[in-house]
Amino acid sequence: MLNGQLDAHHIIRFCSLGSGSKGNATLIAFGETILMIDCGFSIKETIRRLALKGIKPEQITGIIVTHEHSDHISGVAGFSKRFAIPVWLNRGTSLHKKSESIPHRQVFNSHHPFKINDFEVQPIPVPHDSREANQFVFATKGKRIGVLTDVGQITEHMVHAYSGCSALLLEFNYDTQLLMNGAYPYSLKTRVSGDLGHLSNEQSVKFLKNIESSQLEVLAAMHKSEENNCDTIIESHLQAFTKDKTIEHLIATQKEGFEWRQV
Ligand SMILES: [Zn+2]
Ligand SMILES: [Zn+2]
């Protein structure tokens, strides 16, 4: 359960239940409001992973969906149904057949921010090979938390939208050399590295250098490919970027995500 002592101080907490192509779910909490971004795990597995973070399913205020790829949406309908939790998704995602069985839907416009309790949720349309992929910046009490994964290329709009964040959960999907020299078939290499695929370490570093990051306190590398990336390489990129700055950096894992952090 959230620590009452921390709740009193306008603190935003966040953690990952798991990150990568086998399943994603992220929690962002402020006071009693706990939002889950995506749910790519079975009901049982989601409950298990929530328990590891000290959270009961009934505490989840709502689920917000980024896009309809299975690693993000496969658990949404079941979890929402079981615990009567509302689900926010945009129109494009809501029209996909994988979304048909999702109850308690709230359809939002990808170009308009909306409120969930004290959070202002800003959707950011991103280039990715799904119907209408978007990612999010969550803002409350003057702080902004950015979540950005499953993105093929950096846009000007993204650079603007993610500037001024206190915490950033940013995709570091693949190392270009490991991907190109690896075992993936050519078509998959092209898909992953294409403009509608995923962010390479190099693209993410370039993005970090382009955004306004003077307020950044926590930087989490997300959605790491288990085949085409390695912690040592990501770590060296993160260290190079955060050196001379007071930014905590970490790498989310598929197995455990990462523990609660706060800003
Ligand atoms: Zn994904
Ligand atoms: Zn995806």
mmCIF file of N, CA, C and O in Angstrom, residues 98-148:
data_model
loop_
_atom_site.group_PDB
_atom_site.id
_atom_site.type_symbol
_atom_site.label_atom_id
_atom_site.label_comp_id
_atom_site.label_asym_id
_atom_site.label_seq_id
_atom_site.Cartn_x
_atom_site.Cartn_y
_atom_site.Cartn_z
ATOM 1 N N LYS A 98 -9.179 -6.494 -31.106
ATOM 2 C CA LYS A 98 -8.664 -6.888 -29.787
ATOM 3 C C LYS A 98 -9.300 -6.066 -28.661
ATOM 4 O O LYS A 98 -9.214 -6.429 -27.504
ATOM 5 N N SER A 99 -9.915 -4.933 -29.022
ATOM 6 C CA SER A 99 -10.524 -4.073 -27.994
ATOM 7 C C SER A 99 -12.002 -4.372 -27.789
ATOM 8 O O SER A 99 -12.618 -3.865 -26.859
ATOM 9 N N GLU A 100 -12.556 -5.225 -28.681
ATOM 10 C CA GLU A 100 -14.008 -5.457 -28.662
ATOM 11 C C GLU A 100 -14.527 -5.897 -27.301
ATOM 12 O O GLU A 100 -15.590 -5.482 -26.861
ATOM 13 N N SER A 101 -13.757 -6.749 -26.632
ATOM 14 C CA SER A 101 -14.263 -7.316 -25.373
ATOM 15 C C SER A 101 -13.943 -6.449 -24.153
ATOM 16 O O SER A 101 -14.206 -6.853 -23.025
ATOM 17 N N ILE A 102 -13.381 -5.266 -24.386
ATOM 18 C CA ILE A 102 -13.060 -4.406 -23.232
ATOM 19 C C ILE A 102 -14.332 -3.704 -22.743
ATOM 20 O O ILE A 102 -14.971 -2.974 -23.500
ATOM 21 N N PRO A 103 -14.697 -3.936 -21.466
ATOM 22 C CA PRO A 103 -15.871 -3.245 -20.921
ATOM 23 C C PRO A 103 -15.450 -1.888 -20.356
ATOM 24 O O PRO A 103 -14.262 -1.551 -20.390
ATOM 25 N N HIS A 104 -16.392 -1.152 -19.836
ATOM 26 C CA HIS A 104 -16.101 0.091 -19.100
ATOM 27 C C HIS A 104 -15.175 1.022 -19.877
ATOM 28 O O HIS A 104 -14.179 1.514 -19.349
ATOM 29 N N ARG A 105 -15.473 1.247 -21.169
ATOM 30 C CA ARG A 105 -14.570 2.061 -21.992
ATOM 31 C C ARG A 105 -14.821 3.557 -21.882
ATOM 32 O O ARG A 105 -15.962 3.999 -21.862
ATOM 33 N N GLN A 106 -13.761 4.298 -21.891
ATOM 34 C CA GLN A 106 -13.813 5.750 -22.002
ATOM 35 C C GLN A 106 -12.951 6.080 -23.215
ATOM 36 O O GLN A 106 -11.740 5.852 -23.187
ATOM 37 N N VAL A 107 -13.555 6.574 -24.285
ATOM 38 C CA VAL A 107 -12.773 6.853 -25.490
ATOM 39 C C VAL A 107 -12.312 8.312 -25.473
ATOM 40 O O VAL A 107 -13.110 9.217 -25.277
ATOM 41 N N PHE A 108 -10.996 8.498 -25.612
ATOM 42 C CA PHE A 108 -10.457 9.864 -25.610
ATOM 43 C C PHE A 108 -9.925 10.225 -26.988
ATOM 44 O O PHE A 108 -9.677 9.359 -27.826
ATOM 45 N N ASN A 109 -9.754 11.533 -27.195
ATOM 46 C CA ASN A 109 -9.191 12.061 -28.436
ATOM 47 C C ASN A 109 -7.680 12.194 -28.242
ATOM 48 O O ASN A 109 -7.233 12.832 -27.285
ATOM 49 N N SER A 110 -6.896 11.605 -29.143
ATOM 50 C CA SER A 110 -5.435 11.603 -29.006
ATOM 51 C C SER A 110 -4.825 12.997 -29.015
ATOM 52 O O SER A 110 -3.657 13.165 -28.699
ATOM 53 N N HIS A 111 -5.623 13.981 -29.424
ATOM 54 C CA HIS A 111 -5.076 15.336 -29.536
ATOM 55 C C HIS A 111 -5.529 16.257 -28.417
ATOM 56 O O HIS A 111 -5.201 17.434 -28.427
ATOM 57 N N HIS A 112 -6.304 15.695 -27.463
ATOM 58 C CA HIS A 112 -6.794 16.532 -26.359
ATOM 59 C C HIS A 112 -6.457 15.922 -25.008
ATOM 60 O O HIS A 112 -6.767 14.759 -24.757
ATOM 61 N N PRO A 113 -5.849 16.718 -24.129
ATOM 62 C CA PRO A 113 -5.608 16.229 -22.764
ATOM 63 C C PRO A 113 -6.934 15.966 -22.053
ATOM 64 O O PRO A 113 -7.950 16.600 -22.376
ATOM 65 N N PHE A 114 -6.937 15.042 -21.110
ATOM 66 C CA PHE A 114 -8.140 14.776 -20.310
ATOM 67 C C PHE A 114 -7.741 14.552 -18.858
ATOM 68 O O PHE A 114 -6.564 14.328 -18.564
ATOM 69 N N LYS A 115 -8.753 14.623 -17.979
ATOM 70 C CA LYS A 115 -8.461 14.499 -16.545
ATOM 71 C C LYS A 115 -8.898 13.151 -15.999
ATOM 72 O O LYS A 115 -9.948 12.628 -16.378
ATOM 73 N N ILE A 116 -8.068 12.579 -15.146
ATOM 74 C CA ILE A 116 -8.510 11.456 -14.314
ATOM 75 C C ILE A 116 -8.140 11.858 -12.887
ATOM 76 O O ILE A 116 -6.953 11.928 -12.547
ATOM 77 N N ASN A 117 -9.135 12.167 -12.087
ATOM 78 C CA ASN A 117 -8.919 12.721 -10.741
ATOM 79 C C ASN A 117 -7.922 13.870 -10.810
ATOM 80 O O ASN A 117 -8.119 14.790 -11.585
ATOM 81 N N ASP A 118 -6.824 13.787 -10.060
ATOM 82 C CA ASP A 118 -5.886 14.918 -10.038
ATOM 83 C C ASP A 118 -4.904 14.916 -11.211
ATOM 84 O O ASP A 118 -4.108 15.838 -11.356
ATOM 85 N N PHE A 119 -4.922 13.870 -12.004
ATOM 86 C CA PHE A 119 -3.975 13.803 -13.123
ATOM 87 C C PHE A 119 -4.539 14.475 -14.374
ATOM 88 O O PHE A 119 -5.687 14.220 -14.748
ATOM 89 N N GLU A 120 -3.708 15.282 -15.021
ATOM 90 C CA GLU A 120 -4.034 15.654 -16.390
ATOM 91 C C GLU A 120 -3.233 14.703 -17.280
ATOM 92 O O GLU A 120 -2.019 14.582 -17.131
ATOM 93 N N VAL A 121 -3.947 14.022 -18.151
ATOM 94 C CA VAL A 121 -3.312 13.040 -19.024
ATOM 95 C C VAL A 121 -3.215 13.632 -20.418
ATOM 96 O O VAL A 121 -4.227 13.966 -21.028
ATOM 97 N N GLN A 122 -1.993 13.780 -20.890
ATOM 98 C CA GLN A 122 -1.806 14.313 -22.247
ATOM 99 C C GLN A 122 -1.407 13.172 -23.177
ATOM 100 O O GLN A 122 -0.318 12.613 -23.051
ATOM 101 N N PRO A 123 -2.281 12.794 -24.116
ATOM 102 C CA PRO A 123 -1.884 11.771 -25.085
ATOM 103 C C PRO A 123 -0.963 12.409 -26.131
ATOM 104 O O PRO A 123 -1.158 13.569 -26.507
ATOM 105 N N ILE A 124 0.025 11.650 -26.565
ATOM 106 C CA ILE A 124 0.929 12.132 -27.612
ATOM 107 C C ILE A 124 0.925 11.100 -28.741
ATOM 108 O O ILE A 124 1.385 9.972 -28.561
ATOM 109 N N PRO A 125 0.364 11.470 -29.900
ATOM 110 C CA PRO A 125 0.375 10.539 -31.039
ATOM 111 C C PRO A 125 1.818 10.225 -31.433
ATOM 112 O O PRO A 125 2.651 11.134 -31.494
ATOM 113 N N VAL A 126 2.096 8.953 -31.658
ATOM 114 C CA VAL A 126 3.467 8.546 -32.014
ATOM 115 C C VAL A 126 3.463 7.640 -33.241
ATOM 116 O O VAL A 126 2.495 6.914 -33.481
ATOM 117 N N PRO A 127 4.556 7.692 -34.034
ATOM 118 C CA PRO A 127 4.640 6.805 -35.202
ATOM 119 C C PRO A 127 4.981 5.367 -34.787
ATOM 120 O O PRO A 127 6.048 5.123 -34.217
ATOM 121 N N HIS A 128 4.052 4.448 -35.023
ATOM 122 C CA HIS A 128 4.234 3.047 -34.646
ATOM 123 C C HIS A 128 3.250 2.241 -35.485
ATOM 124 O O HIS A 128 2.215 2.766 -35.891
ATOM 125 N N ASP A 129 3.563 0.968 -35.745
ATOM 126 C CA ASP A 129 2.727 0.212 -36.667
ATOM 127 C C ASP A 129 1.481 -0.399 -36.018
ATOM 128 O O ASP A 129 1.280 -1.600 -36.018
ATOM 129 N N SER A 130 0.643 0.477 -35.472
ATOM 130 C CA SER A 130 -0.660 0.067 -34.941
ATOM 131 C C SER A 130 -1.675 1.104 -35.420
ATOM 132 O O SER A 130 -1.311 2.074 -36.079
ATOM 133 N N ARG A 131 -2.951 0.906 -35.078
ATOM 134 C CA ARG A 131 -3.997 1.779 -35.637
ATOM 135 C C ARG A 131 -3.823 3.243 -35.295
ATOM 136 O O ARG A 131 -3.928 4.110 -36.150
ATOM 137 N N GLU A 132 -3.611 3.518 -33.999
ATOM 138 C CA GLU A 132 -3.517 4.920 -33.575
ATOM 139 C C GLU A 132 -2.716 4.979 -32.274
ATOM 140 O O GLU A 132 -3.274 5.257 -31.207
ATOM 141 N N ALA A 133 -1.428 4.671 -32.390
ATOM 142 C CA ALA A 133 -0.594 4.590 -31.181
ATOM 143 C C ALA A 133 -0.462 5.962 -30.542
ATOM 144 O O ALA A 133 -0.297 6.965 -31.233
ATOM 145 N N ASN A 134 -0.589 5.978 -29.223
ATOM 146 C CA ASN A 134 -0.221 7.198 -28.520
ATOM 147 C C ASN A 134 0.516 6.828 -27.244
ATOM 148 O O ASN A 134 0.439 5.702 -26.745
ATOM 149 N N GLN A 135 1.279 7.778 -26.756
ATOM 150 C CA GLN A 135 1.969 7.629 -25.478
ATOM 151 C C GLN A 135 1.510 8.784 -24.603
ATOM 152 O O GLN A 135 0.668 9.575 -25.035
ATOM 153 N N PHE A 136 2.034 8.909 -23.391
ATOM 154 C CA PHE A 136 1.416 9.848 -22.460
ATOM 155 C C PHE A 136 2.400 10.645 -21.615
ATOM 156 O O PHE A 136 3.470 10.147 -21.253
ATOM 157 N N VAL A 137 1.946 11.865 -21.280
ATOM 158 C CA VAL A 137 2.577 12.617 -20.200
ATOM 159 C C VAL A 137 1.493 12.828 -19.140
ATOM 160 O O VAL A 137 0.372 13.235 -19.463
ATOM 161 N N PHE A 138 1.816 12.483 -17.894
ATOM 162 C CA PHE A 138 0.896 12.638 -16.766
ATOM 163 C C PHE A 138 1.362 13.827 -15.939
ATOM 164 O O PHE A 138 2.523 13.868 -15.515
ATOM 165 N N ALA A 139 0.455 14.779 -15.718
ATOM 166 C CA ALA A 139 0.851 15.977 -14.987
ATOM 167 C C ALA A 139 -0.039 16.195 -13.777
ATOM 168 O O ALA A 139 -1.261 15.996 -13.843
ATOM 169 N N THR A 140 0.566 16.537 -12.665
ATOM 170 C CA THR A 140 -0.184 16.953 -11.480
ATOM 171 C C THR A 140 0.729 17.762 -10.580
ATOM 172 O O THR A 140 1.938 17.496 -10.515
ATOM 173 N N LYS A 141 0.169 18.755 -9.907
ATOM 174 C CA LYS A 141 0.917 19.593 -8.959
ATOM 175 C C LYS A 141 2.229 20.114 -9.557
ATOM 176 O O LYS A 141 3.278 20.109 -8.907
ATOM 177 N N GLY A 142 2.181 20.498 -10.821
ATOM 178 C CA GLY A 142 3.341 21.102 -11.461
ATOM 179 C C GLY A 142 4.432 20.125 -11.870
ATOM 180 O O GLY A 142 5.478 20.518 -12.365
ATOM 181 N N LYS A 143 4.183 18.816 -11.677
ATOM 182 C CA LYS A 143 5.179 17.823 -12.092
ATOM 183 C C LYS A 143 4.662 17.015 -13.279
ATOM 184 O O LYS A 143 3.465 16.759 -13.387
ATOM 185 N N ARG A 144 5.598 16.608 -14.128
ATOM 186 C CA ARG A 144 5.219 15.842 -15.309
ATOM 187 C C ARG A 144 6.009 14.530 -15.370
ATOM 188 O O ARG A 144 7.216 14.510 -15.158
ATOM 189 N N ILE A 145 5.284 13.449 -15.630
ATOM 190 C CA ILE A 145 5.904 12.131 -15.796
ATOM 191 C C ILE A 145 5.639 11.689 -17.233
ATOM 192 O O ILE A 145 4.481 11.600 -17.641
ATOM 193 N N GLY A 146 6.687 11.400 -17.986
ATOM 194 C CA GLY A 146 6.522 10.995 -19.377
ATOM 195 C C GLY A 146 6.741 9.504 -19.574
ATOM 196 O O GLY A 146 7.674 8.929 -19.013
ATOM 197 N N VAL A 147 5.852 8.896 -20.345
ATOM 198 C CA VAL A 147 6.004 7.479 -20.712
ATOM 199 C C VAL A 147 6.084 7.434 -22.233
ATOM 200 O O VAL A 147 5.187 7.942 -22.917
ATOM 201 N N LEU A 148 7.143 6.843 -22.764
ATOM 202 C CA LEU A 148 7.335 6.859 -24.218
ATOM 203 C C LEU A 148 8.033 5.577 -24.682
ATOM 204 O O LEU A 148 9.246 5.429 -24.553
#
